[in-house]
Short mmCIF file of C-alpha atoms and ligand atoms in Angstrom, two decimals:
data_model
loop_
_atom_site.label_atom_id
_atom_site.label_comp_id
_atom_site.label_asym_id
_atom_site.label_seq_id
_atom_site.Cartn_x
_atom_site.Cartn_y
_atom_site.Cartn_z
CA MET G 1 -37.00 63.66 -98.41
CA SER G 2 -34.01 61.26 -98.30
CA ASN G 3 -33.08 59.54 -94.99
CA ILE G 4 -30.15 60.55 -93.00
CA ARG G 5 -27.65 57.81 -92.79
CA ALA G 6 -24.67 57.15 -90.49
CA ILE G 7 -21.31 58.57 -91.47
CA ARG G 8 -19.36 56.20 -93.81
CA GLY G 9 -17.09 53.96 -91.67
CA MET G 10 -19.00 54.66 -88.41
CA ASN G 11 -21.05 51.68 -87.76
CA ASP G 12 -24.06 50.80 -85.54
CA ILE G 13 -23.48 47.74 -83.48
CA LEU G 14 -26.79 46.03 -83.29
CA PRO G 15 -28.47 44.05 -80.54
CA ASN G 16 -27.68 40.79 -82.27
CA GLU G 17 -23.90 41.84 -82.26
CA THR G 18 -23.61 43.27 -78.78
CA PRO G 19 -23.53 39.92 -76.97
CA ALA G 20 -20.11 39.20 -78.60
CA TRP G 21 -18.86 42.66 -77.63
CA GLN G 22 -20.05 42.14 -74.02
CA GLN G 23 -18.42 38.79 -73.87
CA LEU G 24 -15.14 40.28 -75.15
CA GLU G 25 -15.46 43.36 -72.77
CA ALA G 26 -16.15 41.11 -69.70
CA VAL G 27 -13.05 38.92 -70.37
CA VAL G 28 -10.91 42.05 -70.87
CA ALA G 29 -12.16 43.67 -67.73
CA ALA G 30 -11.65 40.56 -65.65
CA THR G 31 -8.32 39.84 -67.11
CA VAL G 32 -6.61 43.19 -66.63
CA ARG G 33 -8.29 43.44 -63.16
CA GLY G 34 -6.32 40.08 -62.46
CA TYR G 35 -2.93 41.83 -63.15
CA GLY G 36 -3.72 44.78 -61.07
CA TYR G 37 -4.57 47.37 -63.64
CA GLY G 38 -6.88 50.28 -62.85
CA GLU G 39 -9.47 51.55 -65.37
CA ILE G 40 -9.00 55.23 -66.47
CA ARG G 41 -11.78 56.91 -68.61
CA LEU G 42 -10.49 59.60 -70.84
CA PRO G 43 -12.21 62.29 -73.12
CA VAL G 44 -12.75 61.48 -76.72
CA VAL G 45 -11.78 65.02 -77.81
CA GLU G 46 -8.24 66.48 -77.05
CA HIS G 47 -6.08 69.56 -78.22
CA THR G 48 -4.92 68.72 -81.65
CA GLU G 49 -1.40 69.60 -80.44
CA LEU G 50 -1.46 66.61 -78.01
CA PHE G 51 -1.59 64.15 -81.03
CA LYS G 52 0.90 66.19 -83.16
CA ARG G 53 3.54 66.21 -80.35
CA SER G 54 3.17 62.50 -79.43
CA ILE G 55 2.23 60.51 -82.51
CA GLY G 56 4.52 62.65 -84.64
CA GLU G 57 3.86 65.11 -87.51
CA VAL G 58 5.09 62.83 -90.23
CA THR G 59 2.97 59.74 -89.56
CA ASP G 60 0.01 58.44 -91.39
CA ILE G 61 -2.33 59.36 -88.48
CA VAL G 62 -1.32 62.92 -88.12
CA GLU G 63 -0.69 63.71 -91.84
CA LYS G 64 -4.07 62.23 -93.16
CA GLU G 65 -6.26 60.34 -90.72
CA MET G 66 -7.24 62.86 -87.96
CA TYR G 67 -10.73 64.24 -87.65
CA THR G 68 -9.57 67.91 -86.65
CA PHE G 69 -11.89 70.89 -86.32
CA ASN G 70 -12.01 74.18 -84.69
CA ASP G 71 -14.51 74.62 -81.87
CA ARG G 72 -16.69 77.79 -81.30
CA ASN G 73 -13.70 79.29 -79.57
CA ASP G 74 -11.45 78.85 -82.66
CA GLU G 75 -9.32 76.20 -80.78
CA SER G 76 -8.10 73.25 -82.90
CA LEU G 77 -9.43 70.02 -81.41
CA THR G 78 -9.16 66.46 -82.64
CA LEU G 79 -11.29 63.31 -82.02
CA ARG G 80 -8.68 60.86 -80.52
CA PRO G 81 -7.11 58.57 -83.21
CA GLU G 82 -5.62 56.44 -80.38
CA GLY G 83 -5.57 56.33 -76.56
CA THR G 84 -1.98 56.51 -75.40
CA ALA G 85 -1.58 60.17 -75.99
CA GLY G 86 -4.62 61.07 -73.86
CA CYS G 87 -3.62 58.50 -71.17
CA VAL G 88 -0.16 60.04 -70.82
CA ARG G 89 -1.72 63.58 -70.81
CA ALA G 90 -3.99 62.64 -68.00
CA ALA G 91 -1.26 60.75 -66.08
CA ILE G 92 0.77 63.91 -66.13
CA GLN G 93 -2.02 66.30 -65.42
CA GLN G 94 -3.44 64.21 -62.59
CA GLY G 95 -0.11 63.55 -60.97
CA LEU G 96 -0.32 59.85 -61.31
CA LEU G 97 3.35 59.30 -62.20
CA SER G 98 4.94 59.50 -58.95
CA VAL G 99 4.65 55.78 -58.43
CA PRO G 100 4.53 52.99 -60.97
CA GLN G 101 1.07 53.02 -62.53
CA ARG G 102 -0.82 50.23 -64.35
CA LEU G 103 -3.74 51.62 -66.24
CA TRP G 104 -6.26 50.50 -68.99
CA TYR G 105 -9.01 52.12 -70.90
CA ALA G 106 -11.55 51.29 -73.53
CA GLY G 107 -13.53 53.34 -76.06
CA PRO G 108 -13.92 54.58 -79.62
CA MET G 109 -11.20 55.95 -81.67
CA PHE G 110 -11.42 57.96 -84.95
CA ARG G 111 -9.38 57.83 -88.02
CA TYR G 112 -10.16 58.89 -91.61
CA GLU G 113 -9.27 55.82 -93.40
CA ARG G 114 -10.82 53.73 -96.29
CA PRO G 115 -13.50 51.60 -94.68
CA GLN G 116 -13.10 47.90 -95.19
CA LYS G 117 -13.58 44.71 -93.27
CA GLY G 118 -11.78 45.22 -89.97
CA ARG G 119 -11.10 48.96 -90.75
CA GLN G 120 -13.63 51.62 -89.68
CA ARG G 121 -13.47 55.25 -89.19
CA GLN G 122 -14.87 54.93 -85.72
CA PHE G 123 -13.44 51.84 -84.22
CA HIS G 124 -12.84 50.68 -80.68
CA GLN G 125 -9.68 49.90 -78.76
CA VAL G 126 -8.75 48.66 -75.35
CA GLY G 127 -5.45 50.06 -74.29
CA VAL G 128 -3.25 48.86 -71.50
CA GLU G 129 -0.35 51.18 -70.27
CA ALA G 130 2.22 50.86 -67.48
CA PHE G 131 4.30 53.88 -66.42
CA GLY G 132 7.46 54.15 -64.23
CA ILE G 133 9.19 50.78 -65.00
CA ALA G 134 12.11 50.62 -67.19
CA THR G 135 13.04 47.06 -66.84
CA PRO G 136 11.79 44.45 -69.29
CA ASP G 137 9.91 42.42 -66.67
CA ILE G 138 7.08 44.74 -67.31
CA ASP G 139 7.28 44.25 -71.00
CA ALA G 140 6.93 40.53 -70.32
CA GLU G 141 3.96 41.16 -68.06
CA LEU G 142 2.17 43.11 -70.62
CA ILE G 143 2.70 40.43 -73.39
CA LEU G 144 1.61 37.70 -70.88
CA LEU G 145 -1.45 39.62 -70.18
CA SER G 146 -2.34 39.89 -73.79
CA ALA G 147 -1.68 36.12 -74.36
CA ARG G 148 -3.92 35.37 -71.55
CA LEU G 149 -6.69 37.48 -73.22
CA TRP G 150 -6.37 35.36 -76.34
CA HIS G 151 -6.45 32.10 -74.33
CA GLN G 152 -9.66 33.24 -72.52
CA LEU G 153 -11.29 34.33 -75.75
CA GLY G 154 -10.44 30.99 -77.48
CA LEU G 155 -8.14 32.69 -79.96
CA SER G 156 -4.69 31.34 -78.84
CA SER G 157 -4.42 29.01 -81.92
CA SER G 158 -5.22 31.83 -84.32
CA VAL G 159 -2.76 34.47 -83.38
CA THR G 160 1.05 34.72 -83.37
CA LEU G 161 3.30 37.17 -81.74
CA GLN G 162 5.77 39.28 -83.52
CA LEU G 163 8.46 40.94 -81.55
CA ASN G 164 11.43 43.28 -82.20
CA SER G 165 13.53 45.88 -80.45
CA ILE G 166 13.99 49.26 -82.23
CA GLY G 167 16.57 50.45 -79.58
CA SER G 168 17.30 53.87 -78.22
CA ASN G 169 16.69 57.10 -80.14
CA GLU G 170 20.57 57.30 -80.72
CA SER G 171 20.87 53.66 -82.11
CA ARG G 172 17.71 54.34 -84.19
CA ALA G 173 19.19 57.60 -85.68
CA ALA G 174 22.41 55.75 -86.67
CA TYR G 175 20.48 53.02 -88.35
CA ARG G 176 18.20 55.52 -89.95
CA ALA G 177 21.28 57.18 -91.58
CA ALA G 178 22.53 53.72 -92.83
CA LEU G 179 19.15 52.76 -94.18
CA VAL G 180 18.76 56.13 -95.97
CA ALA G 181 22.23 55.73 -97.49
CA TYR G 182 21.38 52.20 -98.88
CA LEU G 183 17.88 53.07 -100.12
CA ALA G 184 19.00 56.31 -101.62
CA GLN G 185 21.08 54.20 -104.08
CA HIS G 186 17.89 52.41 -105.25
CA ARG G 187 15.60 55.32 -105.04
CA ASP G 188 14.07 54.56 -108.45
CA ALA G 189 13.16 51.03 -107.47
CA LEU G 190 11.13 52.20 -104.50
CA ASP G 191 7.22 52.58 -104.58
CA ALA G 192 6.06 56.23 -104.54
CA ASP G 193 4.96 56.13 -100.77
CA SER G 194 8.43 54.82 -99.75
CA GLN G 195 10.22 57.50 -101.86
CA ARG G 196 8.36 60.21 -99.98
CA ARG G 197 9.12 58.42 -96.67
CA LEU G 198 12.83 58.41 -97.53
CA GLU G 199 12.89 62.02 -96.50
CA SER G 200 10.11 62.12 -93.82
CA ASN G 201 10.08 58.68 -92.11
CA PRO G 202 12.39 56.19 -93.55
CA LEU G 203 11.99 53.43 -90.92
CA ARG G 204 8.29 53.10 -92.01
CA ILE G 205 9.60 51.91 -95.40
CA LEU G 206 10.44 48.64 -93.44
CA ASP G 207 6.86 47.72 -93.19
CA SER G 208 5.97 48.69 -96.82
CA LYS G 209 3.50 46.15 -98.13
CA ASN G 210 5.06 46.53 -101.65
CA PRO G 211 6.75 43.18 -102.60
CA ASP G 212 9.52 44.95 -104.76
CA THR G 213 10.35 47.17 -101.87
CA GLN G 214 10.40 44.30 -99.51
CA ALA G 215 12.83 42.55 -101.90
CA LEU G 216 15.13 45.57 -101.86
CA LEU G 217 15.18 45.53 -98.21
CA ASP G 218 16.59 42.05 -98.16
CA GLY G 219 19.95 43.76 -99.02
CA ALA G 220 19.50 46.57 -96.53
CA PRO G 221 21.45 47.05 -93.30
CA GLU G 222 19.53 45.46 -90.36
CA LEU G 223 18.18 47.46 -87.35
CA SER G 224 19.60 44.71 -84.94
CA GLU G 225 23.12 45.47 -85.96
CA TYR G 226 22.83 49.09 -84.69
CA LEU G 227 21.20 48.30 -81.33
CA ASP G 228 22.76 49.80 -78.24
CA GLU G 229 23.85 47.46 -75.53
CA GLU G 230 21.06 48.19 -73.17
CA SER G 231 18.43 47.63 -75.72
CA GLN G 232 20.19 44.26 -76.65
CA ALA G 233 20.35 43.25 -73.09
CA ASP G 234 16.76 44.15 -72.35
CA PHE G 235 15.51 42.42 -75.43
CA ALA G 236 17.46 39.16 -74.56
CA ARG G 237 15.86 39.26 -71.11
CA LEU G 238 12.41 39.77 -72.50
CA CYS G 239 12.82 36.86 -74.81
CA GLU G 240 14.10 34.84 -71.93
CA LEU G 241 11.03 35.65 -69.74
CA LEU G 242 8.57 34.94 -72.53
CA THR G 243 10.25 31.61 -73.27
CA ALA G 244 10.20 30.65 -69.49
CA ALA G 245 6.64 31.46 -69.44
CA GLY G 246 5.83 29.38 -72.55
CA VAL G 247 4.87 32.26 -74.78
CA GLU G 248 6.05 31.56 -78.39
CA PHE G 249 7.08 34.47 -80.55
CA ASP G 250 8.66 35.41 -83.86
CA VAL G 251 11.49 38.05 -83.91
CA ASN G 252 10.68 40.20 -86.88
CA PRO G 253 13.57 42.56 -87.62
CA ARG G 254 11.44 44.65 -89.79
CA LEU G 255 8.69 45.28 -87.36
CA VAL G 256 8.74 49.03 -86.65
CA ARG G 257 5.39 50.63 -85.73
CA GLY G 258 3.63 53.55 -87.27
CA LEU G 259 3.81 56.04 -84.43
CA ASP G 260 7.02 57.98 -83.51
CA TYR G 261 7.06 57.61 -79.87
CA TYR G 262 8.23 53.96 -79.57
CA ASN G 263 11.71 52.79 -78.47
CA LYS G 264 13.26 49.49 -77.48
CA THR G 265 10.36 46.69 -77.44
CA VAL G 266 7.72 46.73 -80.18
CA PHE G 267 5.27 43.94 -80.78
CA GLU G 268 2.28 42.94 -82.68
CA TRP G 269 -0.24 39.97 -82.36
CA VAL G 270 -1.33 39.02 -85.81
CA THR G 271 -3.71 36.48 -87.43
CA ASP G 272 -4.01 35.16 -90.94
CA GLN G 273 -7.83 34.65 -90.52
CA LEU G 274 -8.90 38.23 -91.15
CA GLY G 275 -7.45 38.86 -94.60
CA ALA G 276 -5.42 42.19 -94.95
CA GLN G 277 -6.54 43.53 -91.51
CA GLY G 278 -4.37 40.88 -89.66
CA THR G 279 -3.10 42.91 -86.72
CA ILE G 280 -5.36 42.63 -83.70
CA CYS G 281 -3.11 44.13 -81.12
CA ALA G 282 0.05 46.23 -81.17
CA GLY G 283 2.21 48.11 -78.74
CA GLY G 284 5.66 48.87 -77.45
CA ARG G 285 7.78 50.86 -75.19
CA TYR G 286 7.66 54.76 -75.17
CA ASP G 287 10.26 55.90 -72.62
CA GLY G 288 10.48 59.33 -74.03
CA LEU G 289 6.90 60.30 -74.39
CA VAL G 290 6.15 61.52 -70.91
CA ALA G 291 8.93 63.98 -71.10
CA GLN G 292 7.98 64.89 -74.55
CA LEU G 293 4.56 65.88 -73.39
CA GLY G 294 5.88 68.02 -70.66
CA GLY G 295 6.06 65.53 -67.62
CA LYS G 296 8.97 64.42 -65.63
CA ALA G 297 10.86 61.79 -67.57
CA THR G 298 9.09 58.45 -66.85
CA PRO G 299 9.31 55.27 -68.85
CA GLY G 300 6.26 53.87 -70.27
CA ILE G 301 4.98 50.86 -72.18
CA GLY G 302 1.57 49.75 -73.52
CA PHE G 303 -0.44 48.10 -76.18
CA ALA G 304 -3.84 48.68 -77.85
CA MET G 305 -6.08 46.03 -79.38
CA GLY G 306 -8.81 46.54 -82.07
CA LEU G 307 -12.02 45.25 -80.75
CA GLU G 308 -13.87 45.04 -84.19
CA ARG G 309 -11.17 42.70 -85.37
CA LEU G 310 -11.26 40.62 -82.25
CA VAL G 311 -15.13 40.30 -82.50
CA LEU G 312 -14.56 39.24 -86.19
CA LEU G 313 -12.03 36.80 -85.13
CA MET G 314 -14.11 35.37 -82.46
CA GLU G 315 -17.03 34.87 -84.83
CA GLU G 316 -14.60 33.27 -87.33
CA VAL G 317 -13.32 30.74 -84.78
CA GLY G 318 -16.77 30.24 -83.28
CA SER G 319 -15.82 31.32 -79.78
CA VAL G 320 -19.00 33.59 -79.43
CA ALA G 321 -21.62 32.22 -77.30
CA HIS G 322 -24.76 32.69 -79.40
CA ASP G 323 -28.21 33.15 -77.82
CA SER G 324 -30.77 34.32 -80.16
CA ALA G 325 -33.49 34.34 -77.42
CA ARG G 326 -34.41 37.74 -76.11
CA ALA G 327 -36.24 36.40 -73.02
CA ASP G 328 -36.36 33.37 -70.61
CA VAL G 329 -39.90 34.08 -69.42
CA TYR G 330 -42.63 35.74 -71.39
CA VAL G 331 -45.63 37.14 -69.50
CA ILE G 332 -49.24 37.04 -70.89
CA ALA G 333 -52.39 38.64 -69.61
CA GLY G 334 -55.95 38.60 -70.79
CA GLY G 335 -57.37 42.15 -70.27
CA ASP G 336 -56.46 45.07 -68.28
CA LEU G 337 -57.14 43.74 -64.91
CA ALA G 338 -55.00 40.67 -65.49
CA HIS G 339 -52.19 42.90 -66.84
CA GLN G 340 -52.19 45.06 -63.82
CA CYS G 341 -52.17 41.86 -61.53
CA ALA G 342 -49.33 40.34 -63.60
CA LEU G 343 -47.37 43.45 -63.62
CA VAL G 344 -47.24 43.50 -59.77
CA GLN G 345 -46.29 39.71 -59.63
CA VAL G 346 -43.70 40.15 -62.26
CA GLU G 347 -41.87 42.84 -60.36
CA ARG G 348 -41.80 40.35 -57.32
CA LEU G 349 -40.41 37.67 -59.64
CA ARG G 350 -37.59 40.13 -60.67
CA ASP G 351 -36.78 40.81 -57.15
CA ALA G 352 -36.30 37.09 -56.50
CA HIS G 353 -34.82 36.14 -59.81
CA ALA G 354 -32.18 38.81 -60.68
CA GLY G 355 -30.55 37.89 -64.02
CA LEU G 356 -33.67 36.31 -65.42
CA ARG G 357 -34.86 37.93 -68.60
CA ILE G 358 -38.62 38.41 -68.09
CA VAL G 359 -40.48 40.20 -70.88
CA GLN G 360 -43.97 41.17 -70.10
CA HIS G 361 -46.34 41.46 -73.12
CA VAL G 362 -47.47 45.02 -73.69
CA GLY G 363 -50.05 46.45 -76.12
CA GLY G 364 -52.88 43.92 -75.42
CA GLY G 365 -54.34 41.57 -77.80
CA SER G 366 -55.77 38.11 -77.50
CA ILE G 367 -54.11 35.36 -75.47
CA LYS G 368 -53.59 33.39 -78.63
CA SER G 369 -51.76 36.18 -80.41
CA GLN G 370 -49.62 36.80 -77.15
CA ILE G 371 -48.69 33.15 -77.14
CA LYS G 372 -47.26 33.53 -80.80
CA LYS G 373 -45.16 36.52 -79.50
CA ALA G 374 -44.03 34.42 -76.58
CA ASP G 375 -42.83 31.70 -78.89
CA LYS G 376 -40.96 34.22 -81.19
CA SER G 377 -39.23 35.64 -78.30
CA GLY G 378 -37.37 32.44 -77.71
CA ALA G 379 -38.44 32.26 -74.07
CA MET G 380 -38.52 28.88 -72.37
CA VAL G 381 -41.86 29.43 -70.45
CA ALA G 382 -44.87 31.67 -70.63
CA LEU G 383 -46.66 32.72 -67.68
CA ILE G 384 -50.36 33.39 -68.24
CA TRP G 385 -52.81 35.41 -66.18
CA GLY G 386 -56.32 35.17 -67.50
CA GLU G 387 -59.62 36.02 -65.70
CA THR G 388 -59.72 32.79 -63.80
CA GLU G 389 -56.09 33.07 -62.54
CA VAL G 390 -56.88 36.56 -61.29
CA ASP G 391 -59.98 35.55 -59.58
CA GLU G 392 -58.27 32.51 -57.86
CA GLY G 393 -54.92 34.05 -57.09
CA THR G 394 -53.16 31.57 -59.37
CA VAL G 395 -51.01 31.64 -62.51
CA THR G 396 -50.58 29.30 -65.52
CA LEU G 397 -47.07 28.23 -66.35
CA LYS G 398 -46.79 27.04 -70.02
CA PRO G 399 -43.55 25.47 -71.07
CA LEU G 400 -42.79 26.64 -74.70
CA ARG G 401 -39.90 24.25 -75.43
CA GLY G 402 -39.41 20.61 -74.64
CA GLN G 403 -41.57 18.09 -72.87
CA GLY G 404 -42.90 19.88 -69.65
CA GLN G 405 -46.73 19.99 -68.79
CA GLN G 406 -48.70 23.18 -68.51
CA LEU G 407 -49.88 23.73 -65.08
CA THR G 408 -51.90 26.23 -62.91
CA LEU G 409 -50.55 26.84 -59.61
CA PRO G 410 -50.85 29.14 -56.48
CA LEU G 411 -48.73 32.31 -56.72
CA ALA G 412 -46.80 31.32 -53.69
CA ALA G 413 -45.54 28.15 -55.58
CA LEU G 414 -44.42 30.17 -58.68
CA PRO G 415 -40.83 30.77 -57.87
CA GLU G 416 -40.04 27.28 -57.26
CA ALA G 417 -42.03 26.06 -60.22
CA LEU G 418 -40.25 28.43 -62.36
CA ASP G 419 -36.97 27.34 -61.24
CA THR G 420 -37.80 23.70 -61.94
CA ALA G 421 -39.28 24.45 -65.31
CA LEU G 422 -36.27 26.59 -66.46
CA SER G 423 -33.63 24.10 -65.23
CA VAL G 424 -35.55 21.06 -66.82
CA GLU G 425 -35.87 22.94 -70.03
CA SER G 426 -32.33 24.29 -70.39
P1 ATP P 1 -3.04 49.19 -89.26
O1 ATP P 1 -1.71 48.81 -89.69
O2 ATP P 1 -4.04 48.01 -89.30
O3 ATP P 1 -3.61 50.46 -89.74
P2 ATP P 1 -2.16 50.55 -87.01
O4 ATP P 1 -0.76 50.27 -86.74
O5 ATP P 1 -2.49 51.86 -87.56
O6 ATP P 1 -2.93 49.43 -87.62
P3 ATP P 1 -2.47 51.00 -84.12
O7 ATP P 1 -2.45 52.43 -84.20
O8 ATP P 1 -1.27 50.22 -83.69
O9 ATP P 1 -2.89 50.38 -85.59
O10 ATP P 1 -3.75 50.42 -83.26
C1 ATP P 1 -3.82 49.25 -82.57
C2 ATP P 1 -4.88 48.38 -83.11
O11 ATP P 1 -6.02 48.96 -83.20
C3 ATP P 1 -4.51 47.70 -84.45
O12 ATP P 1 -3.67 46.66 -84.36
C4 ATP P 1 -5.92 47.46 -84.99
O13 ATP P 1 -6.27 46.17 -84.38
C5 ATP P 1 -6.79 48.40 -84.38
N1 ATP P 1 -7.07 49.43 -85.38
C6 ATP P 1 -6.30 50.44 -85.85
N2 ATP P 1 -6.82 51.34 -86.79
C7 ATP P 1 -8.14 50.65 -86.99
C8 ATP P 1 -9.28 50.96 -87.78
N3 ATP P 1 -9.20 52.03 -88.55
N4 ATP P 1 -10.35 50.11 -87.73
C9 ATP P 1 -10.26 49.14 -86.86
N5 ATP P 1 -9.40 48.78 -86.07
C10 ATP P 1 -8.17 49.53 -86.11
MG1 MG P 2 -3.35 52.48 -89.53
#
């Protein structure tokens, strides 16, 4: 019988990889906390309608990337492809929007895409969202928060910030008409995807990867020329705040975003160190989304970052703290009685040394074979209970790395001797 394998693009994250994830998650949790954001935990499955109404029907995600299925009650459900829609749904449903809210979440997202480096079908995002604040000071706060994350993760010199304003719905509609008028004259020169988008979602043509299409766009009208006054003023203020805070950015007039709900500020943090999957974090303002999903009109802004890409980048720049050891202390016993005695003492040690990784050998075997296992575990010291130790109420401490001497000592002296052994060795 053939083995059952994981679904393509849905990866196991193994014990040798999880330390990098834990490092990333710890930095994120501490940093968002430092800005006063509260964590919200959201379902992985939502009504399909939620994503259609928020992300937009003619987007890549809704058209071809969603995992959608009918449940046993024949309701159409979807594995969330992103987090903002569910977060807004929850904020409305739970009545969180009567005051400004700063929220964040983390978890798996699902998109049916072609798996490759930095692109999975189950991937993980951290999302940060702020509701109820229309002024660009919150835009600046979110960007500063993200910049601080890169700093904490040792990634600052590997990423750059791309910034744009896509204006109000009205100014975007006016621009859209002008863009379509221009591109329609050059329809034959457009790639197939862009031709299709000319009708359905022409703004997305701006971030086409096709060089010929990009060349054609050099002659196209610019979004910035169509911006309404308020969007212009807010964007200028945002740029001013970022400059004052020392955050460098590039204004990219062709930066739009793949989701329909954005307006005014949009931004992406990109790196050139991960090949084609260079965007590690993306976001923007979505002032219309709460009302669009049935809530009282409330401005919102947020961003999401891709954790797989961040872990890859951390590995790339060497900012992952690697520790291949699985244990600090490995406990060895000769025989059943010794094992039992050691077990009791080891629990006491765990009481006194929270945080220490103490692995007790299980499954028996000679002391010699257990010492081999202890060596392999990467532990600094082995603690050995043989017959003599059990009889005399002692334990033998054997340093496994470095210069220390093996010694047999009374149990009462163990905590202190262990402290010394571990601090000398490390
Ligand atoms: P891309 O252009 O790379 O497809 P996107 O615009 O679809 O990205 P968003 O919806 O803005 O991505 O998601 C925010 C971030 O989540 C991305 O910048 C990226 O870091 C990450 N991300 C998105 N899709 C995937 C995926 N399939 N696998 C891994 N990470 C992803
Ligand atoms: Mg995508």
